[in-house]
Amino acid sequence: MMNSTSKQAAITKIRIQDEFWNPFMELVRGTVIPYQWDALNDAIADAEPSYAIRNFRIAAGLEEGEFGGFLFQDSDLAKWLEAVGYSLANTPDPKLEQTADEVIDLIAKAQHENGYLNTYFTIKEPGQAWTNLYEAHELYCAGHMMEAAVAYYNATGKRKLLDVMCKFADYIDTIFGRGPGQIRGYDGHQEIELALVKLAQATGEERYVKLAQFFIDERGAEPNFLVEECKARDGYSYWTQKKQSIPTVAQMAYNQADKPVREQEVAIGHSVRAVYMYTAMADLARLTGDESLLTACRRLWDNTTKKQMYITGGIGSTHHGEAFTFDYDMPNDTVYAETCASIGLIFFAQRMLQLEAKSEYADVLERALYNNVIGSMSQDGKHYFYVNPLEVWPKASELNPSRHHVKAERQKWFGCSCCPPNVARLLSSLNSYIYTSSPVQNTIYTHLFIGSEARFELAVGEVAYTQQSKLPWEGYVRIELTLVPQDPFTLALRIPSWSQGGAIMKINGVRTAYETVNGYASVERQWEQGDIVEWELAVEAQLTIAHPAIRANAGKVAIERGPLVYCLEEVDNGTPLATVSIDVMQKLQVNYDAGLLGGAVVIEAEGHANESSSWSEDTPYRPFTLQEVSERVNLKAVPYYLWGNRGVGEMTVWIRKGGV
Amino acid sequence: MMNSTSKQAAITKIRIQDEFWNPFMELVRGTVIPYQWDALNDAIADAEPSYAIRNFRIAAGLEEGEFGGFLFQDSDLAKWLEAVGYSLANTPDPKLEQTADEVIDLIAKAQHENGYLNTYFTIKEPGQAWTNLYEAHELYCAGHMMEAAVAYYNATGKRKLLDVMCKFADYIDTIFGRGPGQIRGYDGHQEIELALVKLAQATGEERYVKLAQFFIDERGAEPNFLVEECKARDGYSYWTQKKQSIPTVAQMAYNQADKPVREQEVAIGHSVRAVYMYTAMADLARLTGDESLLTACRRLWDNTTKKQMYITGGIGSTHHGEAFTFDYDMPNDTVYAETCASIGLIFFAQRMLQLEAKSEYADVLERALYNNVIGSMSQDGKHYFYVNPLEVWPKASELNPSRHHVKAERQKWFGCSCCPPNVARLLSSLNSYIYTSSPVQNTIYTHLFIGSEARFELAVGEVAYTQQSKLPWEGYVRIELTLVPQDPFTLALRIPSWSQGGAIMKINGVRTAYETVNGYASVERQWEQGDIVEWELAVEAQLTIAHPAIRANAGKVAIERGPLVYCLEEVDNGTPLATVSIDVMQKLQVNYDAGLLGGAVVIEAEGHANESSSWSEDTPYRPFTLQEVSERVNLKAVPYYLWGNRGVGEMTVWIRKGGV
């Protein structure tokens, strides 16, 4: 079903079977998708209404009423539908498919004759399409619906939504361009660029790649389109509903449009916009061989992940504009680290892996996935964090306005609810992040250790294998080759950075040397059907320190084990957590706690706590003496992704270092 | 000149002669007052215009134009004039007095026939007086002008402004009250309450005390006046210039008007409003003997100073509304700690001392004065901090919006420029904070150790003495009695908390025992003219720790010596300061550095710095090993009040604890 130009293994050929991940995917299928369907239909009591379905019904002429929600509300339905597509590919579900078919009919009804599709402009500002790309997210919404169309088509073979979106894409292609009468511009919120690449892959239509490239190439060019567009609107702003002063070109850094993308040095501005754009840049670099774009991708990757990324894989340090700030500025308490931004980072990492298999991309992908992203969802699949803090003091979240955005509890649904459906679509398409393959080089890369059945097309022929994995709890992976070609090919297994080189390969029970290429253990040989590759990774609980320029983590350590970052919670360690320090001279104790939230490895450590009882309540400050009392305490750390599932309390990832 | 009901020593009878403080007062007289006069006249290049004088000229009919600046802009002129009054009392200056007389003429011309005075309502909203007490600061501006009138009258004996303000007060007294047709309400920003007490003291008019009490008693009563007033305006807001939803009673906590003042348990809301109100409450408790008010004052004092005060005497943890947050929430980086709030805290402390001489009030007064307040002004007297942080990372101030309000450099003038003139009026009236006396109990309390000549009226007769002080650099105070009555009286010298009990009294060279009463060394005896009291205070450099519930200071120490809090600056200690820890096992070294900004004691300490060079730039996180490299460094701490006078750089008060 996939276009033959695809350089990526087909999603439909990889099926996850994994003890750790199946429950998440089942949660998405059984709970999250139905729950979000209710949310899109405004059927969740006490949660903010979405209006998304209602907007489509109004736009389709089936209902009367006002547009509701944000002007990008269409994208929530799109992301849900995309998740449904992935889910159906994994697990057929006729009832869900019928619901989806019906909503696709509704979407088609809301499409204009010329192909245009956007409920906000249809209902609220007819005739005003393409007049406010800076703010109005039209191409952004289009992009999300294109992604949904591709996912649904890939899963079901049904073309209806794909045709709707191709028609829209064709229309967009007439509106935007460098020709006379065309708009030489781009969206204020990147997204359509990566979506057009997917649409091209699904349809084989190269024009969509060119359109994506047009958007990327025009971005930040002079004269600045977004600024000129604001001038043409006389400064009128949708958000304030009045005229504003015209923004400067420099202010367009928020939209990564202050300079051409190839000249951008650091990750800046709205973090989701940024990583969605980087994803498309990497796509285009791969498809077009554009070296300047590849160079920019590597540079922006480095800055994002080496100077602006939290240990949890969170990005974006400030809630003001949900944005990056600057190198090494990673406050743990006033953090943003939006769920969607980490998901976008995962997209970017995936595309970089498709460009060049370097384990550092997969290291980051894994970090964001196992920590920030799955930590954003509650165990019941019905509550979500938008902001993923590394430190929480619930009372401060409530009473200090600088921390209001940091919720101590996952929320039911958000007025701006981009994150929950983004999690759903990521988790239900998780199979597409595990491997890449290079058919030409006859190499299969295993990036993530997630149990799965996989099938690849290489130049030498078809390969199939089964991966079993005990991660994240144990460092054991077993691959059984079930179908092999006549000629040799290469298996390349990622050596995770957390294994610190402790990675042993056995083939059919015999320890085997491997070549390390860009962080992958590579073995080229004539494989036999039934060959067993065992991959033993050192999964040691370890303390991690941060670069000295990250002020917020000075004098502190974090606990990690394998791909998981750990944290201390009040429920296990009391309060205030800030008074606790960890004795770094003592060994960390690792225990599997079957009773903890579905079972998890917990890490215990020795530490000290300041003796609060030696303080009288009315003494805020007192002289330090060498007799200050502290008591030995046992600390218990749980995986970060599980935090906040046992009531509201303090949490911290970074722990003061003691004992030295 | 003072009214005989005054229970406080007359300001004019205390004259400061002090090596440390005279330069500050001279700076105010010679530089700050002229500079601020220029500012009020919009004559400072590159600084935001004030419009204050221009507004008065327009209101007086001498000029045409629009009202400029904030609607409380009148108060800037008032505070300047108040400072001028104090300054003239200290140091006659005919030219300055003439300028003041002229501006008083201008103010008088702007007064309405009925006594009303406010340039905003006169120019911009004639006929709308008293319709928006919630937002419009009318009584607040009136209060500041009353304070100015009293100060100017006390200094010069000239009644013109006093008469203007009495006329206005009399008019206000007809408008507000519980009678038919009167407004049973109060200002959104407390200030007039304490000012009316001063006006009563200057004039002997008891009605003004009653009016102050009316405002205090009505505040927070049901039905809530401010809420009802908003309803009557149909929610119209000055700040947004449109209708808003009606605020709730609970939201009036911002204005300390959500419940009657006697029922308020914690410091909450806008911090300047709060401490101005507490000041008036303490005044009224003293003048009326109202025990319920005294109880509330003590409770609010305790909460403010024991659970919500920074070590520098700063209060108000958040810039959102310049407000208190909650107990023990004292972030060092996103701090507010507004200069005006600490000045208000000093007013509150002074009034509590007038109520009851307990050294804890003076300890706090001194802390706020020697650290937050004088630290807010640059050495040149022309640049000011509005926000007084305990930790600064200049790049974060610039690039992280949560820290934009924390300036790394003192600013020339502010659009909302409440702080600079507030500093001027405080410093030029510093003589009034040194002593209180109880004529009935024949006791003179010395709260601050500031060289001065003082004269008091006790029941037994007049007392005069000269205080010499080597503080803050040395712990030596010498008092020489120059006039004594026939009968015994009590000298009570504060035993500062920082002396940790190391306080030796000598009378005429002979070590003398004293009784400690509420933190004061009390000696009652028959004093002789020429008696010399020496007061030797232990001024040791010491490390201070914070209550464990103050999360921000966990694992950290501050350096203090005598009344001064110290800090590390980048210019002395490099960057990042967060990587530095202080070795608490080693002695602190104290040196007087005559070359440092006019001369100051600096404190040197041994410490460690993380070896940044062992980090590659592209490694944000790495495993901790026991071989982590750090280097021994010598740390140099300077008094907090001097920070930021040697270029822009990092600064921190709290330092990570090392060595144990």
Tab-separated table of N, CA and C in Angstrom, chain A residues 339-433:
chain	number	residue	atom	x	y	z
A	339	THR	N	4.123	18.486	26.773
A	339	THR	CA	4.026	17.137	26.216
A	339	THR	C	4.175	17.152	24.695
A	340	CYS	N	3.440	18.048	24.029
A	340	CYS	CA	3.505	18.112	22.560
A	340	CYS	C	4.916	18.397	22.057
A	341	ALA	N	5.659	19.177	22.808
A	341	ALA	CA	7.008	19.520	22.362
A	341	ALA	C	7.903	18.291	22.391
A	342	SER	N	7.763	17.475	23.412
A	342	SER	CA	8.563	16.244	23.450
A	342	SER	C	8.126	15.283	22.361
A	343	ILE	N	6.855	15.278	22.065
A	343	ILE	CA	6.379	14.436	20.962
A	343	ILE	C	6.986	14.934	19.652
A	344	GLY	N	6.997	16.243	19.471
A	344	GLY	CA	7.632	16.806	18.277
A	344	GLY	C	9.126	16.485	18.223
A	345	LEU	N	9.744	16.471	19.395
A	345	LEU	CA	11.164	16.105	19.441
A	345	LEU	C	11.359	14.654	19.002
A	346	ILE	N	10.411	13.817	19.361
A	346	ILE	CA	10.459	12.416	18.940
A	346	ILE	C	10.319	12.309	17.411
A	347	PHE	N	9.421	13.125	16.860
A	347	PHE	CA	9.309	13.156	15.388
A	347	PHE	C	10.654	13.541	14.759
A	348	PHE	N	11.218	14.585	15.302
A	348	PHE	CA	12.491	15.092	14.775
A	348	PHE	C	13.567	14.006	14.863
A	349	ALA	N	13.620	13.338	16.018
A	349	ALA	CA	14.619	12.276	16.207
A	349	ALA	C	14.400	11.154	15.205
A	350	GLN	N	13.152	10.796	15.010
A	350	GLN	CA	12.840	9.722	14.055
A	350	GLN	C	13.327	10.080	12.655
A	351	ARG	N	13.085	11.334	12.255
A	351	ARG	CA	13.490	11.755	10.917
A	351	ARG	C	15.008	11.837	10.794
A	352	MET	N	15.657	12.220	11.876
A	352	MET	CA	17.131	12.232	11.838
A	352	MET	C	17.659	10.805	11.713
A	353	LEU	N	17.004	9.865	12.379
A	353	LEU	CA	17.405	8.458	12.253
A	353	LEU	C	17.199	7.949	10.838
A	354	GLN	N	16.166	8.469	10.182
A	354	GLN	CA	15.949	8.060	8.786
A	354	GLN	C	17.027	8.656	7.878
A	355	LEU	N	17.545	9.794	8.301
A	355	LEU	CA	18.616	10.441	7.550
A	355	LEU	C	19.946	9.743	7.781
A	356	GLU	N	20.237	9.494	9.037
A	356	GLU	CA	21.522	8.899	9.388
A	356	GLU	C	21.348	8.185	10.720
A	357	ALA	N	21.730	6.933	10.728
A	357	ALA	CA	21.559	6.138	11.945
A	357	ALA	C	22.690	6.456	12.916
A	358	LYS	N	22.377	7.361	13.844
A	358	LYS	CA	23.340	7.650	14.921
A	358	LYS	C	22.569	7.448	16.219
A	359	SER	N	23.213	6.742	17.138
A	359	SER	CA	22.462	6.352	18.328
A	359	SER	C	22.025	7.542	19.168
A	360	GLU	N	22.700	8.670	19.033
A	360	GLU	CA	22.310	9.805	19.879
A	360	GLU	C	20.881	10.262	19.585
A	361	TYR	N	20.454	10.112	18.341
A	361	TYR	CA	19.071	10.476	18.038
A	361	TYR	C	18.105	9.559	18.774
A	362	ALA	N	18.433	8.258	18.730
A	362	ALA	CA	17.548	7.293	19.399
A	362	ALA	C	17.616	7.433	20.919
A	363	ASP	N	18.798	7.805	21.426
A	363	ASP	CA	18.915	8.034	22.878
A	363	ASP	C	17.929	9.107	23.324
A	364	VAL	N	17.871	10.189	22.557
A	364	VAL	CA	16.962	11.285	22.908
A	364	VAL	C	15.508	10.872	22.709
A	365	LEU	N	15.259	10.179	21.601
A	365	LEU	CA	13.897	9.708	21.321
A	365	LEU	C	13.389	8.881	22.500
A	366	GLU	N	14.240	7.945	22.919
A	366	GLU	CA	13.878	7.066	24.027
A	366	GLU	C	13.663	7.852	25.323
A	367	ARG	N	14.540	8.793	25.565
A	367	ARG	CA	14.461	9.609	26.780
A	367	ARG	C	13.133	10.362	26.855
A	368	ALA	N	12.787	10.990	25.749
A	368	ALA	CA	11.533	11.755	25.726
A	368	ALA	C	10.327	10.833	25.866
A	369	LEU	N	10.408	9.682	25.196
A	369	LEU	CA	9.279	8.743	25.191
A	369	LEU	C	9.031	8.130	26.564
A	370	TYR	N	10.089	7.615	27.192
A	370	TYR	CA	9.931	6.866	28.446
A	370	TYR	C	9.727	7.781	29.658
A	371	ASN	N	9.899	9.051	29.476
A	371	ASN	CA	9.831	9.925	30.635
A	371	ASN	C	8.785	11.015	30.437
A	372	ASN	N	9.125	12.037	29.672
A	372	ASN	CA	8.188	13.144	29.516
A	372	ASN	C	6.852	12.695	28.929
A	373	VAL	N	6.888	11.917	27.871
A	373	VAL	CA	5.642	11.648	27.149
A	373	VAL	C	4.710	10.710	27.908
A	374	ILE	N	5.218	9.537	28.307
A	374	ILE	CA	4.266	8.643	28.990
A	374	ILE	C	3.960	9.134	30.392
A	375	GLY	N	4.837	9.972	30.941
A	375	GLY	CA	4.531	10.578	32.242
A	375	GLY	C	3.393	11.580	32.159
A	376	SER	N	3.084	12.031	30.968
A	376	SER	CA	2.052	13.077	30.858
A	376	SER	C	0.643	12.505	31.030
A	377	MET	N	0.519	11.199	30.913
A	377	MET	CA	-0.808	10.578	30.970
A	377	MET	C	-0.967	9.818	32.273
A	378	SER	N	-2.149	9.878	32.841
A	378	SER	CA	-2.391	9.140	34.073
A	378	SER	C	-2.549	7.662	33.770
A	379	GLN	N	-2.478	6.876	34.808
A	379	GLN	CA	-2.635	5.436	34.662
A	379	GLN	C	-4.017	5.068	34.146
A	380	ASP	N	-4.992	5.951	34.363
A	380	ASP	CA	-6.343	5.634	33.885
A	380	ASP	C	-6.580	6.130	32.456
A	381	GLY	N	-5.594	6.815	31.881
A	381	GLY	CA	-5.723	7.276	30.501
A	381	GLY	C	-6.670	8.443	30.313
A	382	LYS	N	-7.131	9.016	31.394
A	382	LYS	CA	-8.142	10.065	31.285
A	382	LYS	C	-7.690	11.414	31.826
A	383	HIS	N	-6.478	11.463	32.283
A	383	HIS	CA	-5.965	12.719	32.843
A	383	HIS	C	-4.577	12.976	32.290
A	384	TYR	N	-4.285	14.239	32.030
A	384	TYR	CA	-3.069	14.575	31.287
A	384	TYR	C	-2.341	15.787	31.871
A	385	PHE	N	-1.038	15.714	31.804
A	385	PHE	CA	-0.230	16.917	32.015
A	385	PHE	C	0.074	17.549	30.665
A	386	TYR	N	-0.011	18.822	30.647
A	386	TYR	CA	0.369	19.633	29.497
A	386	TYR	C	1.811	20.082	29.759
A	387	VAL	N	2.032	20.472	31.011
A	387	VAL	CA	3.353	20.881	31.509
A	387	VAL	C	3.909	19.713	32.316
A	388	ASN	N	5.158	19.380	32.083
A	388	ASN	CA	5.765	18.228	32.755
A	388	ASN	C	6.961	18.682	33.583
A	389	PRO	N	6.678	19.061	34.817
A	389	PRO	CA	7.704	19.677	35.653
A	389	PRO	C	8.703	18.658	36.177
A	390	LEU	N	9.854	19.162	36.601
A	390	LEU	CA	10.847	18.307	37.252
A	390	LEU	C	10.833	18.522	38.757
A	391	GLU	N	9.961	19.418	39.178
A	391	GLU	CA	9.883	19.708	40.606
A	391	GLU	C	8.507	20.298	40.854
A	392	VAL	N	7.812	19.766	41.818
A	392	VAL	CA	6.474	20.270	42.111
A	392	VAL	C	6.317	20.486	43.598
A	393	TRP	N	5.792	21.649	43.917
A	393	TRP	CA	5.359	21.959	45.284
A	393	TRP	C	3.907	22.377	45.112
A	394	PRO	N	2.985	21.477	45.430
A	394	PRO	CA	1.589	21.754	45.078
A	394	PRO	C	1.071	23.105	45.561
A	395	LYS	N	1.485	23.492	46.751
A	395	LYS	CA	0.981	24.762	47.273
A	395	LYS	C	1.487	25.944	46.434
A	396	ALA	N	2.715	25.828	45.946
A	396	ALA	CA	3.239	26.896	45.087
A	396	ALA	C	2.509	26.921	43.751
A	397	SER	N	2.173	25.731	43.243
A	397	SER	CA	1.404	25.690	41.991
A	397	SER	C	0.083	26.417	42.157
A	398	GLU	N	-0.451	26.328	43.359
A	398	GLU	CA	-1.742	26.945	43.616
A	398	GLU	C	-1.619	28.431	43.928
A	399	LEU	N	-0.620	28.789	44.710
A	399	LEU	CA	-0.611	30.138	45.289
A	399	LEU	C	0.483	31.067	44.759
A	400	ASN	N	1.444	30.553	44.011
A	400	ASN	CA	2.425	31.443	43.405
A	400	ASN	C	2.148	31.515	41.903
A	401	PRO	N	1.712	32.698	41.438
A	401	PRO	CA	1.294	32.792	40.030
A	401	PRO	C	2.362	32.370	39.033
A	402	SER	N	3.640	32.503	39.383
A	402	SER	CA	4.695	32.067	38.463
A	402	SER	C	4.659	30.564	38.245
A	403	ARG	N	3.919	29.881	39.080
A	403	ARG	CA	3.886	28.416	38.984
A	403	ARG	C	2.470	27.885	38.778
A	404	HIS	N	1.539	28.786	38.501
A	404	HIS	CA	0.156	28.326	38.249
A	404	HIS	C	0.086	27.327	37.094
A	405	HIS	N	0.950	27.532	36.095
A	405	HIS	CA	0.886	26.667	34.914
A	405	HIS	C	1.371	25.243	35.223
A	406	VAL	N	2.105	25.105	36.312
A	406	VAL	CA	2.609	23.787	36.708
A	406	VAL	C	1.543	23.119	37.577
A	407	LYS	N	0.808	22.209	36.987
A	407	LYS	CA	-0.259	21.555	37.742
A	407	LYS	C	0.318	20.394	38.539
A	408	ALA	N	-0.170	20.253	39.759
A	408	ALA	CA	0.285	19.137	40.586
A	408	ALA	C	-0.515	17.873	40.286
A	409	GLU	N	-1.591	18.032	39.546
A	409	GLU	CA	-2.449	16.899	39.204
A	409	GLU	C	-2.742	16.916	37.724
A	410	ARG	N	-2.773	15.736	37.112
A	410	ARG	CA	-3.179	15.671	35.716
A	410	ARG	C	-4.622	16.159	35.581
A	411	GLN	N	-4.896	16.845	34.473
A	411	GLN	CA	-6.207	17.452	34.279
A	411	GLN	C	-7.035	16.608	33.317
A	412	LYS	N	-8.338	16.812	33.416
A	412	LYS	CA	-9.247	16.028	32.573
A	412	LYS	C	-9.103	16.337	31.091
A	413	TRP	N	-9.149	17.557	30.745
A	413	TRP	CA	-9.141	17.962	29.344
A	413	TRP	C	-8.796	19.431	29.360
A	414	PHE	N	-8.227	19.916	28.322
A	414	PHE	CA	-7.817	21.313	28.303
A	414	PHE	C	-8.629	22.078	27.257
A	415	GLY	N	-8.853	23.333	27.512
A	415	GLY	CA	-9.467	24.190	26.493
A	415	GLY	C	-8.615	24.132	25.242
A	416	CYS	N	-7.309	24.306	25.440
A	416	CYS	CA	-6.374	24.104	24.339
A	416	CYS	C	-5.815	22.708	24.526
A	417	SER	N	-6.450	21.759	23.875
A	417	SER	CA	-6.168	20.375	24.216
A	417	SER	C	-5.346	19.689	23.143
A	418	CYS	N	-4.206	20.262	22.856
A	418	CYS	CA	-3.348	19.667	21.835
A	418	CYS	C	-2.678	18.397	22.348
A	419	CYS	N	-2.351	18.369	23.655
A	419	CYS	CA	-1.492	17.290	24.138
A	419	CYS	C	-2.142	15.912	24.188
A	420	PRO	N	-3.344	15.758	24.781
A	420	PRO	CA	-3.869	14.390	24.902
A	420	PRO	C	-3.981	13.648	23.563
A	421	PRO	N	-4.568	14.245	22.506
A	421	PRO	CA	-4.617	13.486	21.250
A	421	PRO	C	-3.241	13.276	20.630
A	422	ASN	N	-2.291	14.142	20.955
A	422	ASN	CA	-0.940	13.951	20.454
A	422	ASN	C	-0.304	12.719	21.085
A	423	VAL	N	-0.553	12.534	22.375
A	423	VAL	CA	-0.070	11.325	23.048
A	423	VAL	C	-0.708	10.091	22.428
A	424	ALA	N	-1.994	10.188	22.177
A	424	ALA	CA	-2.714	9.038	21.622
A	424	ALA	C	-2.145	8.652	20.257
A	425	ARG	N	-1.897	9.635	19.414
A	425	ARG	CA	-1.410	9.277	18.077
A	425	ARG	C	0.026	8.767	18.133
A	426	LEU	N	0.811	9.303	19.080
A	426	LEU	CA	2.183	8.809	19.191
A	426	LEU	C	2.197	7.360	19.669
A	427	LEU	N	1.475	7.082	20.736
A	427	LEU	CA	1.531	5.740	21.316
A	427	LEU	C	0.948	4.710	20.360
A	428	SER	N	-0.077	5.080	19.633
A	428	SER	CA	-0.676	4.075	18.746
A	428	SER	C	0.144	3.902	17.460
A	429	SER	N	1.123	4.751	17.240
A	429	SER	CA	2.019	4.564	16.090
A	429	SER	C	3.433	4.243	16.545
A	430	LEU	N	3.534	3.781	17.788
A	430	LEU	CA	4.851	3.548	18.367
A	430	LEU	C	5.675	2.558	17.543
A	431	ASN	N	4.990	1.630	16.864
A	431	ASN	CA	5.706	0.655	16.037
A	431	ASN	C	6.602	1.326	14.989
A	432	SER	N	6.279	2.549	14.600
A	432	SER	CA	7.069	3.185	13.537
A	432	SER	C	8.357	3.833	14.056
A	433	TYR	N	8.574	3.789	15.361
A	433	TYR	CA	9.755	4.435	15.939
A	433	TYR	C	10.834	3.434	16.352
